[in-house]
Tab-separated table of C-alpha atoms and ligand atoms in Angstrom:
chain	number	residue	atom	x	y	z
A	1	MET	CA	-111.884	77.137	66.609
A	2	ARG	CA	-109.983	73.905	67.223
A	3	LYS	CA	-107.262	74.036	69.861
A	4	PRO	CA	-103.933	72.710	68.580
A	5	PHE	CA	-103.032	69.374	70.128
A	6	ILE	CA	-99.507	68.006	70.363
A	7	ALA	CA	-99.270	64.463	71.708
A	8	GLY	CA	-96.117	62.476	72.279
A	9	ASN	CA	-96.248	58.773	71.532
A	10	TRP	CA	-93.351	57.276	73.424
A	11	LYS	CA	-93.953	53.830	71.914
A	12	MET	CA	-91.961	51.119	73.772
A	13	ASN	CA	-89.457	53.510	75.302
A	14	LYS	CA	-88.631	54.691	78.835
A	15	THR	CA	-88.613	52.678	82.015
A	16	ALA	CA	-90.630	54.125	84.884
A	17	SER	CA	-87.647	56.002	86.296
A	18	GLU	CA	-86.603	57.334	82.874
A	19	ALA	CA	-90.206	58.382	82.289
A	20	VAL	CA	-90.262	60.406	85.492
A	21	GLU	CA	-86.999	62.082	84.567
A	22	LEU	CA	-88.432	63.103	81.200
A	23	VAL	CA	-91.741	64.491	82.474
A	24	VAL	CA	-90.147	66.367	85.357
A	25	GLU	CA	-88.088	68.259	82.780
A	26	LEU	CA	-90.960	68.600	80.331
A	27	LYS	CA	-93.407	69.887	82.937
A	28	ASP	CA	-91.031	72.675	83.788
A	29	LYS	CA	-90.350	73.606	80.170
A	30	VAL	CA	-93.999	73.780	79.062
A	31	ALA	CA	-95.342	75.389	82.252
A	32	GLY	CA	-97.730	78.220	81.471
A	33	ILE	CA	-98.539	77.136	77.903
A	34	SER	CA	-102.304	77.082	77.562
A	35	ASP	CA	-102.941	77.724	73.873
A	36	VAL	CA	-101.748	74.266	72.853
A	37	GLU	CA	-103.072	71.094	74.419
A	38	ILE	CA	-100.226	68.760	75.370
A	39	ALA	CA	-100.315	65.025	76.104
A	40	VAL	CA	-97.811	62.232	76.644
A	41	CYS	CA	-98.872	58.715	75.705
A	42	THR	CA	-96.615	56.469	77.736
A	43	PRO	CA	-96.123	52.725	78.009
A	44	ALA	CA	-98.779	51.291	80.344
A	45	VAL	CA	-96.248	50.522	83.054
A	46	ASP	CA	-95.205	54.183	83.203
A	47	LEU	CA	-98.681	55.658	83.576
A	48	VAL	CA	-98.733	55.707	87.370
A	49	SER	CA	-95.319	57.263	87.837
A	50	VAL	CA	-95.878	59.812	85.067
A	51	GLN	CA	-99.270	60.792	86.440
A	52	GLY	CA	-97.624	61.382	89.806
A	53	VAL	CA	-95.565	64.122	88.164
A	54	ILE	CA	-98.023	65.703	85.698
A	55	LYS	CA	-101.287	65.685	87.629
A	56	ASP	CA	-102.471	69.277	88.076
A	57	SER	CA	-100.202	70.380	85.236
A	58	ASN	CA	-100.999	71.363	81.640
A	59	ILE	CA	-99.862	67.947	80.360
A	60	ALA	CA	-102.545	65.306	79.853
A	61	LEU	CA	-101.897	61.607	80.216
A	62	GLY	CA	-102.466	59.167	77.362
A	63	ALA	CA	-102.159	55.417	76.861
A	64	GLN	CA	-101.054	53.663	73.675
A	65	ASN	CA	-103.633	50.902	73.501
A	66	MET	CA	-106.548	49.331	75.364
A	67	TYR	CA	-108.841	46.345	75.063
A	68	TRP	CA	-112.581	46.738	74.568
A	69	GLU	CA	-113.772	44.414	77.335
A	70	GLU	CA	-114.233	45.801	80.824
A	71	SER	CA	-112.478	42.950	82.663
A	72	GLY	CA	-111.985	39.203	82.491
A	73	ALA	CA	-109.699	36.482	81.187
A	74	PHE	CA	-107.755	38.494	78.605
A	75	THR	CA	-104.158	37.951	79.673
A	76	GLY	CA	-101.883	40.868	79.021
A	77	GLU	CA	-104.646	43.290	78.106
A	78	ILE	CA	-105.619	46.577	79.768
A	79	SER	CA	-109.189	47.833	80.063
A	80	GLY	CA	-110.773	51.257	79.847
A	81	PRO	CA	-111.692	51.445	83.554
A	82	MET	CA	-108.098	50.600	84.492
A	83	LEU	CA	-106.912	53.580	82.464
A	84	THR	CA	-109.631	55.945	83.616
A	85	GLU	CA	-108.883	55.260	87.255
A	86	LEU	CA	-105.265	56.285	86.713
A	87	GLY	CA	-106.309	59.661	85.321
A	88	VAL	CA	-105.694	58.781	81.667
A	89	SER	CA	-107.532	61.103	79.268
A	90	TYR	CA	-106.464	59.891	75.822
A	91	VAL	CA	-105.780	56.521	74.263
A	92	ILE	CA	-104.082	55.919	70.927
A	93	ILE	CA	-106.019	53.375	68.922
A	94	GLY	CA	-105.079	51.647	65.701
A	95	HIS	CA	-101.520	52.921	65.419
A	96	SER	CA	-99.977	51.476	62.264
A	97	GLU	CA	-97.509	49.523	64.414
A	98	ARG	CA	-100.421	47.832	66.201
A	99	ARG	CA	-102.085	47.140	62.889
A	100	GLU	CA	-98.908	45.802	61.272
A	101	TYR	CA	-97.213	43.870	64.085
A	102	PHE	CA	-100.201	42.836	66.182
A	103	GLY	CA	-102.783	42.271	63.495
A	104	GLU	CA	-105.287	44.902	64.583
A	105	THR	CA	-108.125	45.280	62.127
A	106	ASP	CA	-110.470	48.167	61.510
A	107	GLU	CA	-113.122	46.162	63.327
A	108	ASP	CA	-110.866	45.999	66.394
A	109	VAL	CA	-110.184	49.716	66.131
A	110	ASN	CA	-113.896	50.445	65.985
A	111	ARG	CA	-114.621	48.284	69.039
A	112	LYS	CA	-111.791	49.895	70.960
A	113	ALA	CA	-112.937	53.411	70.026
A	114	LYS	CA	-116.449	52.650	71.258
A	115	ALA	CA	-115.062	51.159	74.474
A	116	ALA	CA	-112.827	54.200	74.992
A	117	PHE	CA	-115.839	56.508	74.892
A	118	LYS	CA	-117.831	54.178	77.108
A	119	TYR	CA	-115.206	54.536	79.833
A	120	GLY	CA	-114.616	58.262	79.457
A	121	LEU	CA	-111.434	58.167	77.369
A	122	LYS	CA	-110.844	60.135	74.180
A	123	PRO	CA	-109.449	58.022	71.364
A	124	ILE	CA	-106.698	59.181	69.043
A	125	ILE	CA	-107.454	57.011	66.016
A	126	CYS	CA	-104.546	56.528	63.623
A	127	VAL	CA	-104.921	56.052	59.881
A	128	GLY	CA	-102.527	56.200	56.954
A	129	GLU	CA	-101.218	54.538	53.851
A	130	THR	CA	-98.089	52.533	53.063
A	131	LEU	CA	-95.525	53.677	50.515
A	132	GLU	CA	-96.801	51.109	48.007
A	133	GLU	CA	-100.342	52.389	48.424
A	134	ARG	CA	-99.240	55.995	47.979
A	135	GLU	CA	-97.203	55.168	44.886
A	136	ALA	CA	-100.146	53.261	43.435
A	137	GLY	CA	-102.380	56.317	43.939
A	138	LYS	CA	-104.404	54.533	46.603
A	139	THR	CA	-103.949	56.895	49.549
A	140	GLU	CA	-107.548	58.116	49.501
A	141	ASP	CA	-108.981	54.611	49.100
A	142	LYS	CA	-106.982	53.346	52.064
A	143	VAL	CA	-107.778	56.242	54.352
A	144	SER	CA	-111.420	56.285	53.337
A	145	GLY	CA	-111.827	52.586	54.151
A	146	GLN	CA	-110.170	53.086	57.533
A	147	ILE	CA	-112.147	56.173	58.513
A	148	LYS	CA	-115.499	54.705	57.523
A	149	ALA	CA	-114.872	51.442	59.364
A	150	ASP	CA	-113.137	52.927	62.407
A	151	LEU	CA	-115.837	55.535	63.065
A	152	ALA	CA	-118.841	53.345	62.240
A	153	GLY	CA	-121.646	53.660	64.761
A	154	LEU	CA	-120.139	56.545	66.747
A	155	SER	CA	-122.481	59.371	67.709
A	156	ASN	CA	-121.989	63.004	66.677
A	157	GLU	CA	-121.138	63.869	70.285
A	158	GLN	CA	-118.428	61.208	70.325
A	159	VAL	CA	-117.010	62.271	66.993
A	160	ALA	CA	-116.779	65.851	68.251
A	161	GLU	CA	-114.421	64.610	70.998
A	162	LEU	CA	-112.418	62.382	68.718
A	163	VAL	CA	-108.852	62.972	67.608
A	164	ILE	CA	-107.661	61.484	64.328
A	165	ALA	CA	-103.965	61.150	63.521
A	166	TYR	CA	-103.078	60.917	59.854
A	167	GLU	CA	-99.768	59.088	59.740
A	168	PRO	CA	-98.439	58.038	56.354
A	169	ILE	CA	-96.632	54.833	57.295
A	170	TRP	CA	-93.670	55.633	55.042
A	171	ALA	CA	-93.017	58.793	57.085
A	172	ILE	CA	-92.933	57.133	60.510
A	173	GLY	CA	-89.488	57.043	62.054
A	174	THR	CA	-87.872	57.364	58.636
A	175	GLY	CA	-86.998	61.046	58.633
A	176	LYS	CA	-89.193	61.394	55.532
A	177	THR	CA	-92.078	63.751	56.133
A	178	ALA	CA	-95.024	64.232	53.869
A	179	THR	CA	-94.769	67.789	52.574
A	180	SER	CA	-97.013	70.071	54.544
A	181	GLU	CA	-99.229	70.465	51.469
A	182	GLU	CA	-99.507	66.685	51.014
A	183	ALA	CA	-100.385	66.229	54.672
A	184	ASN	CA	-102.889	69.074	54.538
A	185	SER	CA	-104.570	67.666	51.479
A	186	VAL	CA	-105.079	64.181	52.967
A	187	ILE	CA	-106.249	65.712	56.241
A	188	LYS	CA	-108.773	67.841	54.342
A	189	TYR	CA	-109.931	64.687	52.593
A	190	ILE	CA	-110.359	62.995	55.983
A	191	ARG	CA	-112.379	65.937	57.312
A	192	ASP	CA	-114.629	65.781	54.235
A	193	LEU	CA	-115.166	62.060	54.879
A	194	VAL	CA	-116.120	62.788	58.477
A	195	ARG	CA	-118.507	65.469	57.166
A	196	GLU	CA	-120.198	62.897	54.916
A	197	GLY	CA	-120.971	60.733	57.918
A	198	PHE	CA	-121.400	63.242	60.724
A	199	GLY	CA	-122.204	66.628	59.152
A	200	ASP	CA	-120.732	69.773	60.653
A	201	THR	CA	-119.341	67.835	63.615
A	202	ALA	CA	-116.409	67.420	61.243
A	203	ASP	CA	-115.383	70.995	62.061
A	204	LYS	CA	-114.855	69.999	65.699
A	205	VAL	CA	-112.663	66.933	65.132
A	206	ARG	CA	-109.000	67.584	65.627
A	207	ILE	CA	-106.877	65.910	62.990
A	208	GLN	CA	-103.172	65.595	63.690
A	209	TYR	CA	-100.338	64.777	61.352
A	210	GLY	CA	-97.769	62.206	62.437
A	211	GLY	CA	-94.560	60.999	60.820
A	212	SER	CA	-91.119	62.457	61.517
A	213	VAL	CA	-92.454	65.655	63.086
A	214	LYS	CA	-89.446	67.533	64.442
A	215	PRO	CA	-88.742	71.025	65.796
A	216	HIS	CA	-87.605	72.164	62.343
A	217	ASN	CA	-90.740	71.168	60.426
A	218	VAL	CA	-93.569	71.645	62.914
A	219	GLU	CA	-94.241	75.299	62.150
A	220	GLU	CA	-94.681	74.678	58.464
A	221	LEU	CA	-97.030	71.780	59.152
A	222	MET	CA	-99.033	73.768	61.687
A	223	ALA	CA	-99.357	76.693	59.277
A	224	GLN	CA	-101.576	74.497	57.103
A	225	LYS	CA	-105.278	75.180	57.482
A	226	GLU	CA	-106.440	71.643	58.176
A	227	ILE	CA	-103.633	70.387	60.423
A	228	ASP	CA	-104.623	70.699	64.070
A	229	GLY	CA	-101.573	69.232	65.733
A	230	ALA	CA	-99.102	66.397	65.700
A	231	LEU	CA	-98.632	62.899	67.027
A	232	VAL	CA	-94.917	62.845	67.704
A	233	GLY	CA	-92.845	59.693	68.083
A	234	GLY	CA	-89.054	59.945	68.300
A	235	ALA	CA	-88.904	63.662	69.027
A	236	SER	CA	-91.188	63.260	72.046
A	237	LEU	CA	-88.534	61.242	73.882
A	238	ASP	CA	-86.491	64.314	74.642
A	239	ALA	CA	-87.957	67.170	76.713
A	240	GLU	CA	-86.128	69.845	74.759
A	241	SER	CA	-87.249	68.735	71.319
A	242	PHE	CA	-90.812	67.977	72.402
A	243	THR	CA	-91.054	71.418	73.994
A	244	SER	CA	-89.817	73.025	70.773
A	245	ILE	CA	-92.539	71.185	68.888
A	246	VAL	CA	-95.188	72.338	71.378
A	247	LYS	CA	-93.963	75.912	71.036
A	248	GLY	CA	-93.924	75.582	67.254
A	249	ALA	CA	-97.660	74.918	67.424
A	250	LEU	CA	-98.424	78.148	69.317
B	301	G3H	O1	-97.143	57.960	66.713
B	301	G3H	C1	-96.199	58.578	66.211
B	301	G3H	C2	-95.738	58.290	64.897
B	301	G3H	O2	-95.686	56.935	64.624
B	301	G3H	C3	-94.595	59.088	64.390
B	301	G3H	O3	-93.362	58.605	64.841
B	301	G3H	P1	-92.040	59.441	64.477
B	301	G3H	O4	-92.311	60.865	64.905
B	301	G3H	O5	-90.943	58.784	65.231
B	301	G3H	O6	-91.895	59.360	62.989
Protein backbone atom coordinates (compact mmCIF):
# COMPACT_ATOMS: atom_id res chain seq x y z
CA MET A 1 0.00 0.00 0.00
CA ARG A 2 1.49 3.33 -1.06
CA LYS A 3 1.11 6.19 1.40
CA PRO A 4 -0.39 9.30 -0.22
CA PHE A 5 2.16 12.08 -0.59
CA ILE A 6 1.28 15.75 -0.92
CA ALA A 7 4.24 18.03 -1.60
CA GLY A 8 4.15 21.78 -1.99
CA ASN A 9 6.46 23.31 -4.56
CA TRP A 10 6.78 26.94 -3.58
CA LYS A 11 8.82 27.76 -6.69
CA MET A 12 10.47 31.22 -6.41
CA ASN A 13 8.12 32.51 -3.73
CA LYS A 14 8.46 33.50 -0.07
CA THR A 15 11.31 35.31 1.60
CA ALA A 16 12.73 33.63 4.70
CA SER A 17 10.42 35.55 7.03
CA GLU A 18 7.35 34.90 4.86
CA ALA A 19 8.34 31.24 4.72
CA VAL A 20 8.42 31.00 8.50
CA GLU A 21 5.03 32.66 8.75
CA LEU A 22 3.57 30.12 6.33
CA VAL A 23 5.00 26.99 7.98
CA VAL A 24 4.14 28.12 11.49
CA GLU A 25 0.50 28.26 10.38
CA LEU A 26 0.72 25.08 8.32
CA LYS A 27 2.37 23.06 11.09
CA ASP A 28 -0.49 23.88 13.39
CA LYS A 29 -3.18 23.08 10.82
CA VAL A 30 -1.80 19.68 9.78
CA ALA A 31 -0.72 18.57 13.27
CA GLY A 32 -1.74 14.99 13.95
CA ILE A 33 -2.17 13.95 10.31
CA SER A 34 -0.22 10.76 9.80
CA ASP A 35 -2.00 8.98 6.95
CA VAL A 36 -0.72 11.43 4.35
CA GLU A 37 2.94 12.28 3.96
CA ILE A 38 3.44 16.04 3.71
CA ALA A 39 6.43 17.99 2.39
CA VAL A 40 7.25 21.59 1.52
CA CYS A 41 9.86 22.20 -1.16
CA THR A 42 11.11 25.70 -0.48
CA PRO A 43 13.58 28.02 -2.17
CA ALA A 44 17.11 27.10 -1.06
CA VAL A 45 17.50 30.27 0.98
CA ASP A 46 14.44 29.37 3.06
CA LEU A 47 15.49 25.84 3.97
CA VAL A 48 17.23 26.73 7.23
CA SER A 49 14.47 28.92 8.61
CA VAL A 50 11.73 26.50 7.54
CA GLN A 51 13.55 23.54 9.05
CA GLY A 52 13.77 25.46 12.31
CA VAL A 53 9.97 25.42 12.44
CA ILE A 54 9.09 21.97 11.04
CA LYS A 55 11.79 19.75 12.51
CA ASP A 56 10.14 17.10 14.70
CA SER A 57 6.82 17.74 12.96
CA ASN A 58 4.92 15.69 10.37
CA ILE A 59 6.09 18.00 7.56
CA ALA A 60 9.18 16.93 5.61
CA LEU A 61 11.57 19.39 4.03
CA GLY A 62 12.28 19.40 0.30
CA ALA A 63 14.50 21.38 -2.06
CA GLN A 64 13.65 22.36 -5.63
CA ASN A 65 16.92 21.53 -7.35
CA MET A 66 20.48 20.34 -6.72
CA TYR A 67 23.68 19.83 -8.65
CA TRP A 68 25.24 16.39 -9.06
CA GLU A 69 28.79 17.24 -7.97
CA GLU A 70 29.67 17.05 -4.29
CA SER A 71 31.54 20.38 -4.12
CA GLY A 72 33.80 22.59 -6.19
CA ALA A 73 33.84 25.51 -8.60
CA PHE A 74 30.19 25.49 -9.66
CA THR A 75 29.07 29.02 -8.85
CA GLY A 76 25.49 29.32 -7.77
CA GLU A 77 24.90 25.59 -7.43
CA ILE A 78 23.90 23.58 -4.35
CA SER A 79 25.13 20.06 -3.63
CA GLY A 80 23.51 17.00 -2.11
CA PRO A 81 25.59 17.07 1.10
CA MET A 82 24.63 20.72 1.64
CA LEU A 83 20.97 19.73 1.52
CA THR A 84 21.34 16.59 3.60
CA GLU A 85 23.07 18.46 6.38
CA LEU A 86 20.12 20.83 6.64
CA GLY A 87 17.70 17.95 7.15
CA VAL A 88 16.30 17.98 3.61
CA SER A 89 14.59 14.70 2.68
CA TYR A 90 13.27 15.32 -0.84
CA VAL A 91 14.53 17.16 -3.88
CA ILE A 92 12.49 18.04 -6.96
CA ILE A 93 14.41 17.18 -10.09
CA GLY A 94 13.62 18.00 -13.68
CA HIS A 95 10.64 20.27 -13.08
CA SER A 96 9.36 21.47 -16.44
CA GLU A 97 10.35 25.03 -15.50
CA ARG A 98 13.95 23.89 -15.00
CA ARG A 99 13.83 22.01 -18.27
CA GLU A 100 12.27 24.91 -20.19
CA TYR A 101 13.98 27.98 -18.71
CA PHE A 102 17.30 26.53 -17.61
CA GLY A 103 17.89 23.98 -20.32
CA GLU A 104 17.93 20.87 -18.15
CA THR A 105 18.10 17.70 -20.20
CA ASP A 106 17.10 14.17 -19.34
CA GLU A 107 20.79 13.41 -18.97
CA ASP A 108 21.07 16.14 -16.32
CA VAL A 109 17.98 14.81 -14.58
CA ASN A 110 19.45 11.32 -14.51
CA ARG A 111 22.75 12.55 -13.07
CA LYS A 112 20.95 14.59 -10.45
CA ALA A 113 18.70 11.67 -9.48
CA LYS A 114 21.73 9.43 -9.00
CA ALA A 115 23.48 12.12 -6.96
CA ALA A 116 20.36 12.62 -4.83
CA PHE A 117 20.37 8.95 -3.86
CA LYS A 118 24.11 8.99 -3.29
CA TYR A 119 23.66 11.69 -0.65
CA GLY A 120 20.56 10.25 1.00
CA LEU A 121 17.92 12.42 -0.67
CA LYS A 122 14.76 11.14 -2.33
CA PRO A 123 14.18 12.64 -5.76
CA ILE A 124 10.79 13.78 -7.00
CA ILE A 125 11.33 13.46 -10.75
CA CYS A 126 8.97 15.52 -12.89
CA VAL A 127 7.79 14.50 -16.35
CA GLY A 128 5.03 15.69 -18.64
CA GLU A 129 4.05 16.82 -22.09
CA THR A 130 3.36 20.22 -23.64
CA LEU A 131 -0.01 21.15 -25.09
CA GLU A 132 1.33 20.73 -28.63
CA GLU A 133 2.58 17.25 -27.79
CA ARG A 134 -0.75 16.28 -26.24
CA GLU A 135 -2.71 17.61 -29.20
CA ALA A 136 -0.42 15.73 -31.58
CA GLY A 137 -1.10 12.49 -29.67
CA LYS A 138 2.48 12.35 -28.43
CA THR A 139 1.94 12.30 -24.67
CA GLU A 140 3.04 8.69 -24.26
CA ASP A 141 6.09 9.13 -26.50
CA LYS A 142 7.23 12.16 -24.52
CA VAL A 143 6.70 10.64 -21.11
CA SER A 144 8.21 7.33 -22.14
CA GLY A 145 11.39 9.02 -23.39
CA GLN A 146 11.68 11.00 -20.16
CA ILE A 147 11.06 8.08 -17.82
CA LYS A 148 13.48 5.76 -19.60
CA ALA A 149 16.25 8.35 -19.69
CA ASP A 150 15.66 9.83 -16.24
CA LEU A 151 15.62 6.46 -14.45
CA ALA A 152 18.43 4.83 -16.45
CA GLY A 153 20.91 2.97 -14.28
CA LEU A 154 18.98 3.30 -11.01
CA SER A 155 18.73 0.20 -8.84
CA ASN A 156 15.46 -1.44 -7.80
CA GLU A 157 16.04 -0.25 -4.23
CA GLN A 158 16.42 3.33 -5.45
CA VAL A 159 13.37 3.15 -7.66
CA ALA A 160 11.32 1.89 -4.72
CA GLU A 161 12.15 5.16 -2.90
CA LEU A 162 11.56 7.35 -5.90
CA VAL A 163 8.67 9.76 -6.36
CA ILE A 164 7.55 10.66 -9.87
CA ALA A 165 5.38 13.70 -10.54
CA TYR A 166 3.37 13.63 -13.75
CA GLU A 167 2.77 17.26 -14.63
CA PRO A 168 1.22 18.04 -17.99
CA ILE A 169 2.90 21.36 -18.76
CA TRP A 170 -0.33 22.87 -20.12
CA ALA A 171 -1.95 22.37 -16.70
CA ILE A 172 0.73 24.12 -14.64
CA GLY A 173 -0.40 27.42 -13.20
CA THR A 174 -3.08 27.75 -15.86
CA GLY A 175 -6.13 26.66 -13.90
CA LYS A 176 -6.59 23.88 -16.48
CA THR A 177 -6.37 20.47 -14.89
CA ALA A 178 -6.12 17.21 -16.72
CA THR A 179 -9.33 15.35 -15.96
CA SER A 180 -8.79 12.84 -13.21
CA GLU A 181 -9.25 10.03 -15.74
CA GLU A 182 -6.67 11.55 -18.10
CA ALA A 183 -4.19 11.96 -15.27
CA ASN A 184 -4.86 8.44 -14.03
CA SER A 185 -4.35 6.96 -17.45
CA VAL A 186 -0.96 8.63 -18.02
CA ILE A 187 0.12 7.72 -14.49
CA LYS A 188 -0.85 4.09 -15.13
CA TYR A 189 1.19 4.25 -18.32
CA ILE A 190 4.16 5.57 -16.34
CA ARG A 191 3.83 2.77 -13.78
CA ASP A 192 3.76 0.20 -16.59
CA LEU A 193 6.95 1.75 -18.01
CA VAL A 194 8.62 1.50 -14.61
CA ARG A 195 7.46 -2.14 -14.45
CA GLU A 196 9.15 -2.84 -17.80
CA GLY A 197 12.47 -1.67 -16.40
CA PHE A 198 12.24 -2.56 -12.73
CA GLY A 199 9.60 -5.29 -12.35
CA ASP A 200 7.28 -5.24 -9.36
CA THR A 201 9.22 -2.38 -7.77
CA ALA A 202 6.81 -0.33 -9.86
CA ASP A 203 4.13 -1.03 -7.25
CA LYS A 204 6.20 0.81 -4.64
CA VAL A 205 6.87 4.01 -6.60
CA ARG A 206 4.63 6.86 -5.66
CA ILE A 207 3.42 8.80 -8.67
CA GLN A 208 1.92 12.21 -8.05
CA TYR A 209 -0.14 14.39 -10.32
CA GLY A 210 0.73 18.07 -10.60
CA GLY A 211 -0.93 20.93 -12.45
CA SER A 212 -3.52 23.26 -10.92
CA VAL A 213 -4.30 20.96 -7.99
CA LYS A 214 -6.65 22.88 -5.70
CA PRO A 215 -8.85 22.09 -2.70
CA HIS A 216 -11.85 21.61 -4.99
CA ASN A 217 -10.31 19.01 -7.30
CA VAL A 218 -7.95 17.04 -5.08
CA GLU A 219 -10.47 14.49 -3.86
CA GLU A 220 -11.49 13.50 -7.35
CA LEU A 221 -7.86 13.15 -8.39
CA MET A 222 -6.98 11.13 -5.30
CA ALA A 223 -9.95 8.82 -5.85
CA GLN A 224 -8.19 7.50 -8.95
CA LYS A 225 -6.45 4.18 -8.46
CA GLU A 226 -3.03 5.13 -9.77
CA ILE A 227 -2.67 8.65 -8.37
CA ASP A 228 -0.67 8.59 -5.14
CA GLY A 229 -0.56 12.27 -4.33
CA ALA A 230 0.04 15.71 -5.71
CA LEU A 231 2.83 18.16 -6.37
CA VAL A 232 1.13 21.45 -5.64
CA GLY A 233 2.36 24.83 -6.85
CA GLY A 234 0.20 27.92 -6.34
CA ALA A 235 -2.14 26.39 -3.78
CA SER A 236 0.78 25.45 -1.53
CA LEU A 237 1.57 29.11 -0.88
CA ASP A 238 -1.35 29.49 1.47
CA ALA A 239 -1.59 27.38 4.65
CA GLU A 240 -5.36 27.10 4.47
CA SER A 241 -5.54 25.85 0.90
CA PHE A 242 -2.56 23.52 1.25
CA THR A 243 -4.09 22.03 4.38
CA SER A 244 -7.37 21.46 2.53
CA ILE A 245 -5.45 19.62 -0.17
CA VAL A 246 -3.66 17.47 2.42
CA LYS A 247 -6.98 16.65 4.05
CA GLY A 248 -8.51 15.89 0.65
CA ALA A 249 -5.91 13.15 0.26
CA LEU A 250 -6.87 11.40 3.52
O1 LIG B 1 5.31 21.76 -9.13
C1 LIG B 1 4.13 22.11 -9.19
C2 LIG B 1 3.48 22.31 -10.44
O2 LIG B 1 4.27 22.95 -11.37
C3 LIG B 1 2.06 22.74 -10.40
O3 LIG B 1 1.92 24.12 -10.20
P1 LIG B 1 0.44 24.72 -10.01
O4 LIG B 1 -0.20 23.90 -8.92
O5 LIG B 1 0.64 26.15 -9.65
O6 LIG B 1 -0.26 24.51 -11.32
